[in-house]
């Protein structure tokens, strides 16, 4: 009370015209909270929960796999590239024709154009450069000063653009396998670390094994789309054996199914439930109205 009175004198617009009214209003709101034991307890709880999400809240996640509903242009491009690679590989394999035989036919066309007298040497060159066909093709093109464009026309099977597509496909398949392994880890241990950004507008999470620095593949929702926060006991899809430890985040526009967070104990769940509700109430009057209605209907 003493500190409030000192600040009120210094920041009151009537005493100090240079002070913005908002600053005095903020001091008054803070005092109103601190002098009321119930409001002060709520404020302390909200700050504890915010601090917990700054450090990372570990919880098991049931449901809530975020999926983009809108088409992803990058994915569509990758599909087109994969289709080109598949068509090319099919073309390579048509009629049981292996790559060496295909290269041999390309070399015949090349020698017909540049040195028809040496066509008989093709089989010997292929045998000599077995496993080093790209080097062979490059040596031939260098010898006759063949441009890169002409090289692609004569040797489509060694084309850089197509080879690049194949390399990309292999790389994409490797990345997909790594992602599958990562998802498999999530299935084996569904424990995640949950964070909030500085303005408490986003809820972000990733596997607890990934540490405190967000890595590629982390998941995220906007908290403004969370319409209701339930206790597990009031959510039909929450298994009975874990319901007392669960907090459920519901919102039709979250971009994912409802999130069911399983905490370590019922006490921890209760604090997290009330704290998350306070964070949302601070940001949304509509959420506060929904919460009041839930409480009236007997929901925890």
Coordinates of C-alpha atoms in Angstrom, one line a residue:
X1 CA 0.0 0.0 0.0
X2 CA 2.9 2.4 0.8
X3 CA 4.5 1.8 -2.6
X4 CA 1.2 2.2 -4.3
X5 CA 0.6 5.6 -2.7
X6 CA 4.1 6.8 -3.6
X7 CA 3.6 5.7 -7.3
X8 CA 0.0 7.1 -7.4
X9 CA 1.4 10.6 -6.4
X10 CA 4.2 10.5 -8.9
X11 CA 2.1 9.0 -11.8
X12 CA -1.3 10.7 -11.3
X13 CA -2.2 12.8 -14.3
X14 CA -3.3 15.7 -12.1
X15 CA 0.0 15.7 -10.3
X16 CA 2.2 15.1 -13.3
X17 CA 0.7 16.2 -16.7
X18 CA 3.6 14.7 -18.6
X19 CA 2.7 11.2 -17.5
X20 CA 0.5 9.1 -19.8
X21 CA -2.9 8.0 -18.2
X22 CA -2.2 4.4 -19.2
X23 CA 0.8 4.3 -16.8
X24 CA -1.4 5.3 -13.9
X25 CA -4.1 2.9 -14.9
X26 CA -1.5 0.0 -15.0
X27 CA -0.4 0.9 -11.4
X28 CA -4.0 0.9 -10.3
X29 CA -4.7 -2.5 -11.9
X30 CA -1.6 -4.0 -10.3
X31 CA -2.6 -2.7 -6.9
X32 CA -6.2 -4.0 -7.3
X33 CA -4.7 -7.5 -7.9
X34 CA -2.1 -7.5 -5.2
X35 CA -4.5 -6.3 -2.4
X36 CA -7.1 -9.0 -3.2
X37 CA -5.8 -12.4 -2.0
X38 CA -7.9 -14.4 -4.5
X39 CA -6.8 -12.3 -7.5
X40 CA -3.2 -12.3 -6.3
X41 CA -3.3 -16.1 -6.1
X42 CA -4.6 -16.3 -9.6
X43 CA -1.9 -13.9 -10.8
X44 CA 0.8 -16.0 -9.2
X45 CA -0.6 -19.1 -10.7
X46 CA -0.6 -17.6 -14.2
X47 CA 3.0 -16.5 -13.8
X48 CA 4.1 -19.9 -12.6
X49 CA 2.4 -21.6 -15.6
X50 CA 3.9 -19.0 -18.0
X51 CA 7.4 -19.6 -16.5
X52 CA 6.9 -23.3 -16.8
X53 CA 6.1 -23.0 -20.5
X54 CA 9.2 -20.8 -21.0
X55 CA 11.3 -23.7 -19.7
X56 CA 9.3 -26.5 -21.3
X57 CA 6.4 -28.5 -19.9
X58 CA 6.9 -32.2 -20.4
X59 CA 3.6 -34.1 -21.0
X60 CA 2.4 -37.1 -23.0
X61 CA 0.4 -36.2 -26.1
X62 CA -2.6 -38.2 -27.2
X63 CA -3.9 -37.1 -30.5
X64 CA -3.2 -33.7 -32.0
X65 CA -1.2 -34.5 -35.1
X66 CA -1.0 -31.2 -37.0
X67 CA -1.8 -31.5 -40.7
X68 CA -2.0 -28.7 -43.2
X69 CA -5.4 -28.8 -44.9
X70 CA -4.4 -26.5 -47.8
X71 CA -2.4 -27.9 -50.7
X72 CA 1.3 -27.4 -50.3
X73 CA 2.9 -26.1 -53.6
X74 CA 6.3 -27.5 -52.7
X75 CA 4.8 -31.0 -52.2
X76 CA 3.1 -30.8 -55.6
X77 CA 6.3 -29.8 -57.2
X78 CA 8.1 -32.7 -55.6
X79 CA 5.4 -35.1 -56.8
X80 CA 5.9 -33.8 -60.3
X81 CA 9.7 -34.3 -60.1
X82 CA 9.2 -37.8 -58.7
X83 CA 6.9 -38.6 -61.6
X84 CA 9.5 -37.5 -64.1
X85 CA 12.1 -39.7 -62.4
X86 CA 9.8 -42.7 -62.4
X87 CA 9.0 -42.1 -66.1
X88 CA 12.7 -41.9 -66.9
X89 CA 13.5 -45.0 -64.9
X90 CA 10.7 -46.9 -66.6
X91 CA 12.0 -45.7 -70.0
X92 CA 15.4 -47.1 -69.0
X93 CA 14.0 -50.5 -68.1
X94 CA 11.5 -50.9 -71.0
X95 CA 12.1 -54.1 -73.0
X96 CA 14.6 -55.4 -70.5
X97 CA 17.2 -53.0 -71.7
X98 CA 19.9 -52.3 -69.1
X99 CA 21.7 -49.1 -68.7
X100 CA 24.9 -50.4 -70.3
X101 CA 23.1 -51.4 -73.5
X102 CA 21.3 -48.1 -73.6
X103 CA 24.7 -46.3 -73.2
X104 CA 26.1 -48.4 -76.0
X105 CA 23.3 -47.3 -78.4
X106 CA 24.0 -43.7 -77.4
X107 CA 27.7 -44.1 -78.2
X108 CA 26.9 -45.6 -81.6
X109 CA 24.9 -42.5 -82.4
X110 CA 27.7 -40.3 -81.1
X111 CA 30.4 -42.1 -83.2
X112 CA 28.2 -42.0 -86.3
X113 CA 28.2 -38.3 -86.0
X114 CA 31.8 -37.6 -84.9
X115 CA 34.0 -40.6 -85.8
X116 CA 32.2 -43.5 -87.6
X117 CA 35.5 -45.3 -88.3
X118 CA 35.9 -46.1 -84.6
X119 CA 32.5 -47.6 -83.8
X120 CA 34.2 -51.0 -83.5
X121 CA 36.0 -49.7 -80.4
X122 CA 32.8 -49.1 -78.3
X123 CA 32.6 -52.5 -76.7
X124 CA 36.2 -52.2 -75.6
X125 CA 35.7 -48.8 -74.1
X126 CA 32.6 -49.9 -72.2
X127 CA 34.6 -52.8 -70.7
X128 CA 37.6 -50.6 -69.9
X129 CA 35.4 -48.0 -68.2
X130 CA 33.0 -50.3 -66.5
X131 CA 31.6 -48.5 -63.4
X132 CA 33.1 -45.2 -64.7
X133 CA 30.7 -44.5 -67.6
X134 CA 30.3 -40.8 -66.7
X135 CA 34.1 -40.4 -67.0
X136 CA 34.0 -42.2 -70.4
X137 CA 31.2 -40.0 -71.7
X138 CA 33.0 -36.8 -70.5
X139 CA 36.3 -37.9 -72.2
X140 CA 34.5 -38.5 -75.5
X141 CA 32.8 -35.1 -75.4
X142 CA 36.0 -33.3 -74.4
X143 CA 37.9 -35.0 -77.3
X144 CA 35.4 -33.7 -79.9
X145 CA 34.6 -30.4 -78.2
X146 CA 31.0 -31.3 -77.7
X147 CA 28.9 -28.7 -75.9
X148 CA 26.9 -29.5 -72.8
X149 CA 23.6 -29.2 -74.8
X150 CA 24.9 -31.6 -77.5
X151 CA 26.1 -34.0 -74.7
X152 CA 22.6 -34.1 -73.3
X153 CA 21.1 -34.8 -76.7
X154 CA 23.5 -37.6 -77.4
X155 CA 23.6 -39.1 -73.9
X156 CA 20.1 -38.6 -72.3
X157 CA 20.9 -41.5 -69.9
X158 CA 23.8 -39.4 -68.5
X159 CA 21.9 -36.1 -68.5
X160 CA 22.8 -33.9 -65.5
X161 CA 19.2 -32.8 -65.1
X162 CA 17.9 -36.3 -65.0
X163 CA 20.7 -37.5 -62.8
X164 CA 20.0 -34.6 -60.5
X165 CA 16.4 -35.7 -60.3
X166 CA 17.4 -39.2 -59.4
X167 CA 19.8 -37.8 -56.7
X168 CA 17.0 -35.6 -55.4
X169 CA 14.7 -38.6 -55.3
X170 CA 17.2 -40.7 -53.3
X171 CA 17.7 -37.7 -51.0
X172 CA 14.0 -37.3 -50.5
X173 CA 13.5 -41.0 -49.8
X174 CA 16.4 -40.8 -47.2
X175 CA 14.7 -37.8 -45.5
X176 CA 11.4 -39.6 -45.6
X177 CA 12.9 -42.6 -43.9
X178 CA 14.5 -40.3 -41.2
X179 CA 11.1 -38.6 -40.7
X180 CA 9.4 -42.0 -40.4
X181 CA 12.0 -43.1 -37.8
X182 CA 11.4 -39.8 -36.0
X183 CA 7.6 -40.4 -36.0
X184 CA 8.2 -44.0 -34.8
X185 CA 10.1 -42.6 -31.8
X186 CA 7.1 -40.4 -31.0
X187 CA 4.9 -43.5 -31.2
X188 CA 7.2 -45.4 -28.8
X189 CA 7.5 -42.5 -26.4
X190 CA 4.7 -39.9 -26.8
X191 CA 6.4 -37.5 -24.3
X192 CA 6.8 -34.0 -25.6
X193 CA 8.2 -30.7 -24.4
X194 CA 5.6 -27.9 -24.7
X195 CA 6.6 -24.2 -25.0
X196 CA 5.0 -20.8 -25.5
X197 CA 6.4 -17.9 -27.4
X198 CA 7.2 -14.6 -25.6
X199 CA 3.8 -13.1 -26.2
X200 CA 2.0 -16.3 -25.2
X201 CA 0.3 -16.5 -28.6
X202 CA 1.7 -19.8 -29.8
X203 CA 1.9 -23.3 -28.2
X204 CA 4.8 -25.2 -29.7
X205 CA 6.0 -28.7 -29.0
X206 CA 8.5 -31.3 -30.0
X207 CA 9.9 -34.6 -28.7
X208 CA 11.5 -34.1 -25.3
X209 CA 14.6 -35.8 -26.7
X210 CA 15.1 -32.9 -29.0
X211 CA 16.1 -30.6 -26.1
X212 CA 15.1 -27.0 -25.5
X213 CA 16.0 -25.5 -28.9
X214 CA 13.2 -26.0 -31.5
X215 CA 14.3 -28.2 -34.4
X216 CA 12.8 -28.8 -37.8
X217 CA 9.6 -30.8 -37.5
X218 CA 8.3 -29.1 -34.3
X219 CA 4.5 -28.6 -34.1
X220 CA 2.6 -25.5 -33.3
X221 CA -0.9 -24.1 -32.8
X222 CA -2.2 -20.5 -32.3
X223 CA -3.7 -20.2 -28.8
X224 CA -6.3 -17.8 -30.1
X225 CA -8.0 -20.7 -31.8
X226 CA -8.3 -22.7 -28.5
X227 CA -12.0 -22.2 -27.6
X228 CA -12.2 -24.4 -24.5
X229 CA -9.9 -26.1 -22.1
X230 CA -11.3 -29.2 -20.4
X231 CA -10.3 -31.5 -17.5
X232 CA -9.9 -35.0 -18.9
X233 CA -12.8 -36.2 -16.8
X234 CA -15.2 -34.0 -18.9
X235 CA -13.9 -35.2 -22.2
X236 CA -15.5 -38.4 -23.6
X237 CA -12.6 -39.5 -25.8
X238 CA -10.1 -39.3 -22.9
X239 CA -9.3 -42.8 -21.5
X240 CA -10.6 -43.2 -18.0
X241 CA -7.3 -44.5 -16.6
X242 CA -5.5 -41.2 -17.4
X243 CA -8.4 -38.7 -17.3
X244 CA -7.5 -37.3 -13.9
X245 CA -4.1 -36.3 -15.2
X246 CA -5.2 -34.8 -18.5
X247 CA -5.8 -31.3 -19.9
X248 CA -7.8 -31.1 -23.2
X249 CA -7.4 -28.2 -25.6
X250 CA -10.4 -27.8 -28.0
X251 CA -10.9 -25.6 -31.0
X252 CA -12.5 -26.0 -34.4
X253 CA -9.8 -23.9 -36.1
X254 CA -6.7 -25.2 -34.3
X255 CA -5.6 -27.1 -37.5
X256 CA -5.5 -30.4 -35.7
X257 CA -7.6 -32.7 -33.5
X258 CA -8.2 -31.8 -29.9
X259 CA -4.9 -32.0 -27.9
X260 CA -4.9 -34.3 -24.8
X261 CA -2.0 -33.5 -22.6
X262 CA -1.2 -36.1 -19.9
X263 CA 0.7 -34.6 -17.0
X264 CA 2.6 -36.4 -14.3
X265 CA 0.0 -36.1 -11.5
X266 CA -3.5 -34.9 -10.8
X267 CA -2.1 -31.9 -8.8
X268 CA 0.1 -30.9 -11.7
X269 CA -2.8 -31.3 -14.1
X270 CA -5.1 -29.0 -11.9
X271 CA -2.5 -26.3 -11.8
X272 CA -1.8 -26.5 -15.5
X273 CA -5.6 -26.5 -16.3
X274 CA -6.3 -23.4 -14.2
X275 CA -3.1 -21.6 -15.4
X276 CA -3.8 -22.2 -19.1
X277 CA -7.3 -20.9 -18.6
X278 CA -5.9 -17.7 -17.0
X279 CA -3.6 -17.2 -19.9
X280 CA -6.4 -17.5 -22.4
X281 CA -8.8 -15.3 -20.3
X282 CA -6.2 -12.5 -20.3
X283 CA -6.2 -12.6 -24.1
X284 CA -9.8 -13.3 -24.9
X285 CA -13.1 -12.1 -23.4
X286 CA -14.9 -14.7 -25.5
X287 CA -12.9 -17.5 -23.9
X288 CA -13.8 -16.0 -20.5
X289 CA -17.5 -16.2 -21.4
X290 CA -17.1 -19.8 -22.6
X291 CA -15.3 -20.7 -19.4
X292 CA -18.0 -19.1 -17.2
X293 CA -20.6 -21.1 -19.1
X294 CA -18.7 -24.3 -18.7
X295 CA -18.4 -23.7 -14.9
X296 CA -22.1 -23.0 -14.7
X297 CA -22.8 -26.3 -16.4
X298 CA -20.6 -28.2 -13.9
X299 CA -17.5 -28.8 -16.0
X300 CA -14.1 -28.8 -14.4

